[in-house]
Tab-separated table of C-alpha atoms and ligand atoms in Angstrom:
chain	number	residue	atom	x	y	z
A	74	MET	CA	74.886	-47.097	23.094
A	75	ALA	CA	76.819	-45.121	20.483
A	76	LYS	CA	73.742	-45.301	18.264
A	77	LEU	CA	71.546	-43.888	21.028
A	78	ASP	CA	73.902	-40.958	21.652
A	79	ARG	CA	73.854	-40.155	17.957
A	80	ARG	CA	70.018	-40.199	17.917
A	81	LEU	CA	69.887	-37.690	20.723
A	82	ASP	CA	72.464	-35.357	19.218
A	83	LEU	CA	70.368	-32.386	18.082
A	84	LYS	CA	73.382	-30.764	16.432
A	85	ARG	CA	73.603	-33.489	13.796
A	86	PRO	CA	71.187	-34.264	10.966
A	87	VAL	CA	69.323	-37.588	10.821
A	88	THR	CA	71.315	-38.389	7.704
A	89	VAL	CA	73.045	-36.787	4.721
A	90	TRP	CA	74.088	-38.190	1.351
A	91	ARG	CA	75.373	-37.243	-2.102
A	92	SER	CA	73.807	-38.306	-5.405
A	93	GLN	CA	73.644	-37.575	-9.112
A	94	ASP	CA	70.151	-36.334	-9.959
A	95	LEU	CA	68.169	-35.180	-12.949
A	96	VAL	CA	67.549	-31.492	-12.413
A	97	GLU	CA	65.494	-29.600	-14.990
A	98	GLY	CA	66.535	-32.074	-17.661
A	99	ARG	CA	70.233	-32.173	-16.754
A	100	GLU	CA	72.360	-34.341	-14.505
A	101	ALA	CA	73.552	-32.497	-11.406
A	102	SER	CA	75.413	-33.253	-8.215
A	103	ALA	CA	73.089	-33.034	-5.217
A	104	LEU	CA	73.464	-33.073	-1.460
A	105	THR	CA	70.444	-34.336	0.472
A	106	MET	CA	70.050	-33.816	4.202
A	107	ILE	CA	67.336	-34.889	6.596
A	108	LEU	CA	67.170	-32.502	9.541
A	109	ARG	CA	65.791	-33.635	12.866
A	110	THR	CA	62.954	-31.242	13.719
A	111	VAL	CA	60.100	-31.630	16.196
A	112	GLY	CA	58.440	-33.646	13.426
A	113	CYS	CA	55.373	-33.392	11.255
A	114	ARG	CA	52.506	-31.506	12.875
A	115	TRP	CA	49.975	-33.621	10.986
A	116	ASN	CA	51.507	-37.012	11.726
A	117	ARG	CA	48.452	-39.059	10.765
A	118	CYS	CA	49.177	-40.595	7.376
A	119	THR	CA	48.673	-44.356	7.391
A	120	MET	CA	51.981	-45.246	5.700
A	121	CYS	CA	54.264	-42.691	7.400
A	122	GLY	CA	56.666	-43.745	10.137
A	123	TYR	CA	58.462	-40.435	10.493
A	124	ALA	CA	56.859	-39.707	13.877
A	125	SER	CA	59.625	-41.625	15.634
A	126	GLU	CA	62.262	-39.235	14.224
A	127	GLY	CA	61.043	-36.061	15.979
A	128	ALA	CA	63.008	-34.323	18.773
A	129	PRO	CA	62.839	-30.879	20.424
A	130	ALA	CA	65.307	-29.140	18.105
A	131	SER	CA	65.681	-25.363	18.537
A	132	SER	CA	66.476	-22.852	15.780
A	133	GLU	CA	70.128	-23.022	16.789
A	134	ASP	CA	70.121	-26.810	16.663
A	135	LEU	CA	68.608	-26.782	13.174
A	136	VAL	CA	71.196	-24.361	11.829
A	137	ALA	CA	73.934	-26.488	13.442
A	138	GLN	CA	72.498	-29.627	11.795
A	139	PHE	CA	72.477	-27.831	8.457
A	140	GLU	CA	76.108	-26.753	8.891
A	141	ASN	CA	77.103	-30.268	9.862
A	142	ALA	CA	75.433	-31.633	6.712
A	143	MET	CA	77.053	-28.996	4.495
A	144	GLN	CA	80.464	-30.339	5.506
A	145	ARG	CA	79.697	-33.200	3.116
A	146	SER	CA	79.330	-30.723	0.250
A	147	ASP	CA	82.007	-29.747	-2.266
A	148	PRO	CA	82.262	-27.337	-5.213
A	149	GLU	CA	80.569	-29.844	-7.549
A	150	VAL	CA	77.345	-29.747	-5.548
A	151	THR	CA	74.849	-27.345	-7.096
A	152	VAL	CA	71.609	-28.684	-5.633
A	153	VAL	CA	70.740	-29.005	-1.954
A	154	LYS	CA	67.677	-30.897	-0.792
A	155	ILE	CA	66.546	-30.245	2.751
A	156	TYR	CA	64.025	-32.696	4.160
A	157	THR	CA	62.647	-32.605	7.667
A	158	SER	CA	60.335	-35.650	7.811
A	159	GLY	CA	57.626	-33.009	7.826
A	160	SER	CA	57.284	-29.517	6.345
A	161	PHE	CA	60.224	-27.165	5.895
A	162	LEU	CA	57.743	-24.288	5.551
A	163	ASP	CA	55.821	-25.036	8.775
A	164	PRO	CA	57.032	-22.273	11.126
A	165	GLN	CA	56.331	-24.452	14.178
A	166	GLU	CA	58.603	-27.126	12.795
A	167	MET	CA	61.262	-24.954	11.129
A	168	PRO	CA	61.248	-21.577	12.953
A	169	VAL	CA	61.354	-18.637	10.537
A	170	ALA	CA	64.670	-17.482	12.028
A	171	ALA	CA	66.284	-20.858	11.268
A	172	ARG	CA	64.694	-21.034	7.828
A	173	ASP	CA	66.038	-17.589	6.880
A	174	GLU	CA	69.500	-18.293	8.281
A	175	ILE	CA	69.688	-21.540	6.291
A	176	LEU	CA	68.565	-19.775	3.095
A	177	GLN	CA	71.237	-17.102	3.555
A	178	ARG	CA	73.921	-19.700	4.141
A	179	LEU	CA	72.906	-21.635	1.020
A	180	GLU	CA	73.243	-18.477	-1.037
A	181	ALA	CA	76.637	-17.724	0.522
A	182	ALA	CA	77.758	-21.282	-0.309
A	183	GLY	CA	76.972	-20.677	-3.991
A	184	ILE	CA	74.237	-23.301	-4.191
A	185	SER	CA	72.128	-22.776	-7.288
A	186	LYS	CA	69.023	-24.730	-6.409
A	187	LEU	CA	67.115	-25.769	-3.298
A	188	VAL	CA	64.510	-28.509	-2.951
A	189	ILE	CA	62.277	-28.582	0.122
A	190	GLU	CA	59.242	-30.622	1.144
A	191	THR	CA	56.085	-29.179	2.610
A	192	ARG	CA	52.384	-29.744	3.085
A	193	PRO	CA	50.368	-27.386	0.848
A	194	GLN	CA	48.932	-25.349	3.723
A	195	TYR	CA	52.350	-23.861	4.515
A	196	VAL	CA	52.875	-22.730	0.929
A	197	THR	CA	51.987	-19.091	1.529
A	198	ARG	CA	52.864	-16.005	-0.426
A	199	GLU	CA	55.328	-15.022	2.310
A	200	SER	CA	57.109	-18.377	2.560
A	201	VAL	CA	57.369	-18.823	-1.209
A	202	GLU	CA	58.577	-15.295	-1.846
A	203	LYS	CA	61.167	-15.597	0.912
A	204	CYS	CA	62.701	-18.742	-0.580
A	205	LEU	CA	62.582	-17.493	-4.161
A	206	SER	CA	64.048	-14.102	-3.253
A	207	ILE	CA	67.206	-15.967	-2.230
A	208	LEU	CA	67.538	-18.898	-4.614
A	209	PRO	CA	65.580	-20.962	-7.165
A	210	THR	CA	63.490	-23.400	-5.158
A	211	GLU	CA	61.515	-26.529	-5.905
A	212	PHE	CA	58.575	-27.060	-3.567
A	213	ALA	CA	57.842	-30.769	-3.183
A	214	MET	CA	54.399	-31.772	-1.927
A	215	GLY	CA	53.067	-35.203	-1.000
A	216	LEU	CA	49.920	-35.208	-3.082
A	217	GLU	CA	49.982	-39.051	-3.147
A	218	THR	CA	46.878	-39.374	-5.361
A	219	SER	CA	44.535	-37.118	-7.320
A	220	ASN	CA	41.575	-39.006	-5.815
A	221	ASP	CA	40.221	-37.105	-2.785
A	222	LEU	CA	38.444	-40.182	-1.373
A	223	ILE	CA	41.596	-42.302	-1.367
A	224	ARG	CA	43.730	-39.436	-0.014
A	225	GLU	CA	41.243	-38.654	2.751
A	226	HIS	CA	40.000	-42.072	3.818
A	227	VAL	CA	42.790	-44.477	2.914
A	228	ILE	CA	45.922	-42.344	3.342
A	229	ARG	CA	44.431	-39.853	5.872
A	230	LYS	CA	46.399	-37.045	4.305
A	231	GLY	CA	44.098	-34.262	5.413
A	232	PHE	CA	44.097	-32.014	2.358
A	233	THR	CA	42.343	-31.953	-0.995
A	234	PHE	CA	43.508	-32.025	-4.582
A	235	GLN	CA	42.346	-28.421	-4.815
A	236	ASP	CA	44.612	-27.475	-1.872
A	237	PHE	CA	47.529	-28.880	-3.862
A	238	VAL	CA	46.455	-27.029	-7.015
A	239	ASP	CA	46.166	-23.744	-5.099
A	240	ALA	CA	49.611	-24.194	-3.531
A	241	SER	CA	51.021	-25.026	-6.934
A	242	GLU	CA	49.615	-21.833	-8.381
A	243	THR	CA	51.118	-19.818	-5.542
A	244	VAL	CA	54.532	-21.283	-6.365
A	245	HIS	CA	54.239	-21.037	-10.147
A	246	SER	CA	52.920	-17.477	-10.126
A	247	ARG	CA	56.133	-16.447	-8.367
A	248	GLY	CA	58.480	-18.412	-10.610
A	249	GLY	CA	59.150	-21.479	-8.444
A	250	ARG	CA	58.977	-25.144	-9.370
A	251	VAL	CA	56.655	-27.834	-8.030
A	252	LYS	CA	57.341	-31.506	-7.460
A	253	ALA	CA	54.398	-33.788	-6.688
A	254	TYR	CA	54.948	-37.057	-4.836
A	255	LEU	CA	52.589	-39.850	-5.799
A	256	LEU	CA	52.085	-43.013	-3.780
A	257	LEU	CA	51.946	-46.330	-5.572
A	258	LYS	CA	49.752	-48.633	-3.559
A	259	PRO	CA	48.031	-47.007	-0.639
A	260	PRO	CA	46.688	-49.715	1.709
A	261	SER	CA	43.320	-51.385	0.939
A	262	LEU	CA	43.671	-50.999	-2.822
A	263	SER	CA	44.215	-54.041	-5.015
A	264	GLU	CA	47.327	-54.084	-7.199
A	265	GLY	CA	45.362	-53.139	-10.303
A	266	GLN	CA	43.360	-50.403	-8.559
A	267	ALA	CA	46.581	-48.953	-7.144
A	268	MET	CA	48.305	-49.013	-10.519
A	269	ARG	CA	45.376	-47.356	-12.277
A	270	ASP	CA	45.075	-44.768	-9.511
A	271	ALA	CA	48.772	-43.883	-9.794
A	272	ILE	CA	48.487	-43.542	-13.578
A	273	SER	CA	45.430	-41.293	-13.461
A	274	SER	CA	46.959	-39.306	-10.575
A	275	ALA	CA	50.150	-38.775	-12.557
A	276	ARG	CA	48.172	-37.418	-15.495
A	277	ALA	CA	46.139	-35.077	-13.278
A	278	ALA	CA	49.119	-33.902	-11.209
A	279	GLN	CA	51.276	-33.288	-14.235
A	280	GLU	CA	49.209	-30.280	-15.185
A	281	HIS	CA	50.228	-28.619	-11.925
A	282	ALA	CA	53.728	-29.959	-11.321
A	283	ASP	CA	57.061	-29.616	-13.111
A	284	VAL	CA	58.199	-33.067	-12.076
A	285	LEU	CA	56.555	-36.115	-10.506
A	286	SER	CA	58.140	-38.440	-7.994
A	287	LEU	CA	56.628	-41.894	-7.620
A	288	ASN	CA	56.933	-43.350	-4.121
A	289	LEU	CA	56.515	-47.099	-3.907
A	290	CYS	CA	54.757	-47.763	-0.602
A	291	ASN	CA	57.007	-49.603	1.826
A	292	VAL	CA	56.147	-50.895	5.276
A	293	GLN	CA	57.493	-48.421	7.821
A	294	ARG	CA	57.580	-49.155	11.550
A	295	ASN	CA	54.705	-48.162	13.823
A	296	THR	CA	52.259	-47.358	11.052
A	297	GLN	CA	48.764	-48.455	10.122
A	298	VAL	CA	50.291	-50.017	7.004
A	299	GLU	CA	52.608	-52.111	9.198
A	300	ARG	CA	49.668	-53.383	11.273
A	301	MET	CA	47.832	-54.364	8.094
A	302	TRP	CA	50.952	-56.000	6.664
A	303	GLU	CA	51.429	-58.046	9.846
A	304	ARG	CA	47.836	-59.299	9.511
A	305	GLY	CA	48.446	-60.240	5.866
A	306	GLU	CA	46.239	-57.404	4.601
A	307	PHE	CA	48.899	-55.444	2.747
A	308	ARG	CA	51.536	-56.342	0.213
A	309	PRO	CA	53.891	-53.604	-1.044
A	310	PRO	CA	53.539	-52.937	-4.784
A	311	TRP	CA	55.079	-55.123	-7.448
A	312	LEU	CA	57.971	-53.498	-9.289
A	313	TRP	CA	56.184	-54.461	-12.535
A	314	SER	CA	53.389	-52.080	-11.526
A	315	ALA	CA	55.912	-49.293	-10.973
A	316	LEU	CA	57.270	-49.807	-14.497
A	317	GLU	CA	53.759	-49.546	-15.936
A	318	VAL	CA	53.126	-46.268	-14.119
A	319	ILE	CA	56.457	-44.772	-15.195
A	320	LYS	CA	55.871	-45.882	-18.812
A	321	SER	CA	52.439	-44.313	-18.941
A	322	VAL	CA	53.563	-40.809	-17.921
A	323	PRO	CA	54.753	-38.618	-20.791
A	324	GLY	CA	56.531	-35.943	-18.710
A	325	PRO	CA	59.414	-36.089	-16.239
A	326	ILE	CA	58.952	-38.659	-13.492
A	327	VAL	CA	61.501	-39.964	-11.012
A	328	CYS	CA	61.312	-42.905	-8.641
A	329	ASP	CA	63.629	-44.204	-5.939
A	330	PRO	CA	62.602	-47.816	-5.259
A	331	VAL	CA	63.520	-47.691	-1.554
A	332	GLY	CA	63.826	-51.164	-0.050
A	333	ALA	CA	63.230	-52.870	-3.402
A	334	GLY	CA	63.387	-56.636	-3.191
A	335	THR	CA	62.759	-56.813	0.565
A	336	ARG	CA	59.554	-58.046	2.217
A	337	ARG	CA	58.804	-54.549	3.518
A	338	GLY	CA	59.653	-52.859	0.245
A	339	PRO	CA	58.306	-53.031	-3.310
A	340	HIS	CA	59.145	-56.430	-4.766
A	341	ASN	CA	58.556	-59.020	-7.458
A	342	CYS	CA	59.655	-62.641	-7.026
A	343	GLY	CA	63.109	-62.180	-5.538
A	344	LEU	CA	64.975	-63.215	-8.697
A	345	CYS	CA	64.333	-60.173	-10.853
A	346	ASP	CA	64.031	-57.391	-8.221
A	347	ALA	CA	67.611	-56.140	-8.426
A	348	ALA	CA	67.523	-55.807	-12.228
A	349	VAL	CA	64.142	-54.066	-12.274
A	350	ALA	CA	65.096	-51.690	-9.443
A	351	GLU	CA	68.331	-50.826	-11.252
A	352	ALA	CA	66.398	-50.078	-14.459
A	353	ILE	CA	64.155	-47.720	-12.485
A	354	ARG	CA	67.206	-45.946	-11.052
A	355	VAL	CA	68.817	-45.589	-14.491
A	356	HIS	CA	65.553	-44.199	-15.868
A	357	ASP	CA	65.740	-41.351	-13.319
A	358	LEU	CA	68.706	-39.897	-15.187
A	359	THR	CA	67.840	-40.866	-18.765
A	360	GLN	CA	64.008	-40.668	-18.717
A	361	ASP	CA	64.213	-43.414	-21.345
A	362	VAL	CA	61.652	-46.197	-20.855
A	363	SER	CA	62.783	-48.388	-23.745
A	364	PRO	CA	65.109	-50.576	-21.558
A	365	PHE	CA	62.006	-51.550	-19.527
A	366	ASP	CA	60.730	-53.680	-22.404
A	367	LYS	CA	63.830	-55.883	-22.230
A	368	LEU	CA	63.086	-56.863	-18.630
A	369	ASP	CA	61.298	-60.137	-18.143
A	370	CYS	CA	60.819	-62.873	-15.585
A	371	GLU	CA	58.456	-65.763	-15.007
A	372	CYS	CA	56.787	-63.787	-12.228
A	373	LYS	CA	55.465	-61.243	-14.708
A	374	ALA	CA	52.743	-63.711	-15.685
A	375	THR	CA	51.897	-64.244	-11.998
A	376	TRP	CA	51.597	-60.496	-11.503
A	377	ARG	CA	49.226	-60.254	-14.487
A	378	GLU	CA	47.188	-63.225	-13.270
A	379	LEU	CA	46.947	-61.773	-9.788
A	380	MET	CA	45.563	-58.517	-11.114
A	381	ALA	CA	43.014	-60.374	-13.240
A	382	LEU	CA	41.921	-62.486	-10.256
A	383	GLU	CA	41.642	-59.465	-7.988
A	384	GLU	CA	39.182	-57.942	-10.463
A	385	GLN	CA	36.858	-60.851	-9.631
A	386	SER	CA	37.394	-60.895	-5.886
A	387	PHE	CA	34.947	-58.109	-5.080
A	388	GLY	CA	37.630	-55.712	-3.923
A	389	THR	CA	39.596	-58.135	-1.740
A	390	PRO	CA	43.324	-57.833	-2.397
A	391	LEU	CA	44.855	-61.286	-3.132
A	392	PHE	CA	48.570	-61.951	-2.794
B	434	SF4	S1	53.434	-38.368	5.032
B	434	SF4	FE1	54.077	-36.240	5.318
B	434	SF4	S2	52.201	-35.184	5.986
B	434	SF4	FE2	51.854	-37.373	6.293
B	434	SF4	S3	52.426	-37.741	8.426
B	434	SF4	FE3	54.239	-38.190	7.141
B	434	SF4	S4	55.420	-36.296	7.118
B	434	SF4	FE4	53.337	-35.775	7.821
B	435	ZN	ZN1	60.596	-62.198	-11.085
């Protein structure tokens, strides 16, 4: 019952946490908050379970949620990340009045950098200039892949690579930073196809982004991916594949292996997951891939074999 009351409390954020992050090449103390908005207006992506988090939050509620989250801050915090399980720059989701109030309060609190997430269509001259006129901002966009066919038909993302490039230019031309999220293993792709797609996407996105963030597809509730997973048609990516993608990208790339080692999350054999996930987390701060080569496990051969077999299975994922 207590849990239910908390869910319905529109004056409190979904969650808030502190972390040490790599910010423009340096370690910084960050506060991340997820605000409960009405939710993503698009709400169609096959792996996204955020729809269940939406609620009719008003401008006042959103500012109250922000204030509540900021109570977890302290003078060490220089970076604030505001996520909404949707788009911070969508005025239907985050009313302009609430957006501007939050920006002002961040400036008053002495925060030196803001990170927000948004779909590219809400990256307009007005929204970008407003954020940047108040504080340095990183605009994170869920590009997922550089391949328009996969993004459109497999992920159902509803925008093109060119839309991302245009939004990126809008941000860069005004002095902001861009983060591109990439998805390792959209449904229907074999392990090898997914790994190669993430590598080529990282190379293409890097030209338009200051930092990449690799998301390892996990099985969220009430999604197309969950239905496929229940039918045995989807396996989350191997952590070995994630290492290969991270190793192949020359520029800054971060990755939070959410749910690593669980059936719904990215996993190897169960024995080596914790060590590999920890190496990925350490890499976020060091950007050093050399410790990856020391990781080994018997399942690495299985992973290689599986990818070789899938090449001969006429596109049917085997796992
Ligand atoms: S992944 Fe992003 S754009 Fe897609 S439905 Fe979820 S919140 Fe919306
Ligand atoms: Zn293993």
